[in-house]
Amino acid sequence: MAAGGGSGVPPDRSGPADAPDSPRIGVDEWVASVEGKRERYTGLRGRLTREWDHLPPPARVLVFAIPAAIFPLVTTEGNLFRYGLFTLIYALLALGLNIVVGFAGLLDLGYIAFFGCGAYLYAILASPQFGYHWQAEAAIPVIVLGTAIVGLLVGLPSRRLFGDYLAILTLFFGQAFVIFVNNANRISFPFVGHTDLTGGSNGIANIDPFNFFGYKITTTRQQYYFLLIGVSVFLVLLMFVNDSRTGRAWRALREDPLAAEVMSIPVNRLKLLAFVCGAAAAGFTGAIYGTIATAALPGDYDVGLLITIYAIMILGGFGSIMGIVVGAIIVSSVPELLRSSANARPLFYGAILLALLVKIRPWRLLAAELGGLVAFGFVVHAIAEAAYPRLVDGKALGSGTVAHALDHWMLLPQHPVKIADFAYISLIAAVVVYPQLSRLWRALLLAPLLYLVMFVWENLLLVQIGGATRLVLLGALLVALMNVRPQGLFGTATVEIV
Amino acid sequence: MSDSKLLELQEVDKSFGGLRVIAELDLVVREHEIVSVIGPNGAGKTTLFNLITGIYRPDSGEIRFQDRNIVGLAPHKITELGIARTFQTLRLFLNMTVKENVMAAEYGHTKVGVVRSMLRTPGARREEKEIHRVAEEKLSFFGDRLMGYRWDQPAYSLSYANRRRLEIARAMATQARILLLDEPAAGMNPRETHEITELIGTLRDVGGYTILVIEHDMHVVEGISDRVVALDHGVKIAEGSFEAVATDPRVVEAYLGLRTAETK
């Protein structure tokens, strides 16, 4: 048994052999070989993850940075602004939050306030508001230090808190910040008296571009490359720190604060450190955002952005550095892509098809469902054409073969508003009831349900694609993902207790 | 036996509300000794560990380690001085790898700060190498159990017995001089219990640790102890060799209850 089992032990990482004089208390090769087989992925996926794990951090960053560096060369200035800049800003913000939430496990809901602090500090130091026009090489260190100090001040009273209590306290801070910048134009400050510090609800406009030793970063392309360098450097720093004494201590206190404390880790100090590091990163990002937006407005630093950043982290996986980059790309680009119906339709149908492919096994059942759906559509269309022609007198939005084909399959009334609203509400009810049904009924009703989904999509959602729909879709995407992979795309599932 | 006192408790008292859990407890652990603490459930054994490691603060009394009063120090400071413990209910960092669990415990005696780690300076690299070396050394103490490919597996994938071993390895990595083991043989089968008994001896003889251990399994206690201390309701009711304590009428009474009138 021992000999046969021993050969199954993966050979690539056997560790040093026991020195002859060190104590040997029992050998369990059988358990080792069985667990070894179970724990290792085989095939392509296993090879890819192993290769990836063996890459040094700078090389991993290049995997992301090289395509990102090529992106501006193949796209227009407008696309670069909409997709590129915001993806990078989101990525930088989420990476900073990842230190606090992902590594140290502190639920910080006031994070966006540090981002706002950075933007407002830069606006004060480099805009006509006070007439200061600092060079970027001087302003950025001051801002990073300044937000780090704010982080320290917020962290000090909350360093003994965990979980919900910390969340509430930081949420209060985040809201207090928004109220402060909204009103700081008419507050009397000590020593100074009445000053217009933040411009109130009008914000501070005409913020200077970054000016490094006389070299100004003005065009979108320059800003993009500056951000890309910032994100890449930050990624490497994070990977280094994650694999260091401090990173391990952060993860240890996330796992079990009491055990960490007893294992010589100063828990309170490390929590504070995580808070300060996150705040500094957010402040840096805020300064960059200030120059890109050329204005600091209180509305930009509210809960909406906080939710977006958390969505990125949830999508990418808490604690996973590269996952967060991917999450930022998805969360910032999907709503932009969905702005036009030409992009939205293939994305929508593609997502449905993908979900069906993943969820329905075996393939015969999938083929039957898809066939049933097509047949169901034609039958409904035929019945409507004969009995109630007003349901089919419209045309599908857009042009092309898909739109053309839909004209003969989907119910497309000329004036869909009323019936589409009714269908929308029925759809919500149906989606709630559907998972409660038995297996057989679910199989039978899947085709009508999908048809209803598509009906609502074609007649209601697609028309309003520029507005609320894309956000509804993004929300649906997140909910669906959380059901399928609670740990996020690249996160590892954590085990609470075994 | 050398008489240098490593750990000394003097008249330590601890109450929770009105309940007195530890009452005027005196205890001495000398260098290179293995001392077992026994007693029925609720006798205050684990509270004793929590007091020594600084999780609780005694209401009165002194706890001296290497002739220094450690009452009031933060737990991580006490661990840095050289007292490390394991938990009765295992408290590993479950989602970290086996090796990382041990490496995390080396925080106290390493120095490189967050900025130097971010820049990965030569000094940081050197220290990181040393951390790896120490972790591997501590893990190799357990034979093949925690070696090789297991280093990179999450701690939750370990068997129960291996988790207990990993907790001991983690405590060793803090560079402790005294190990406080809270029921190291709990939940183990007879063979594993036998191994643990041997291991505790090796920890003292080869590793040079002083050991204070809470244990319920009397075979283990008999096999390892230089001295046994029996607690009941927070009071030390007996102390001495295993034979003396095990036959002490008060210990028997604490475990089995008072004899009824009929048997008198």
Coordinates of C-alpha atoms in Angstrom, one line a residue, chain B residues 2 19 39-40 76 96 127 147 153 161 235 242:
Chain B
S2 CA 17.1 23.2 38.1
L19 CA -18.4 33.6 40.3
G39 CA -9.3 19.0 37.0
P40 CA -13.0 18.4 36.2
H76 CA 0.9 40.0 21.8
M96 CA -4.4 30.5 5.1
E127 CA 14.1 38.5 6.8
M147 CA 5.7 18.4 5.3
Q153 CA -2.6 23.7 1.3
A161 CA -5.0 15.5 14.5
V235 CA -8.6 26.2 43.9
F242 CA 1.3 11.8 39.2

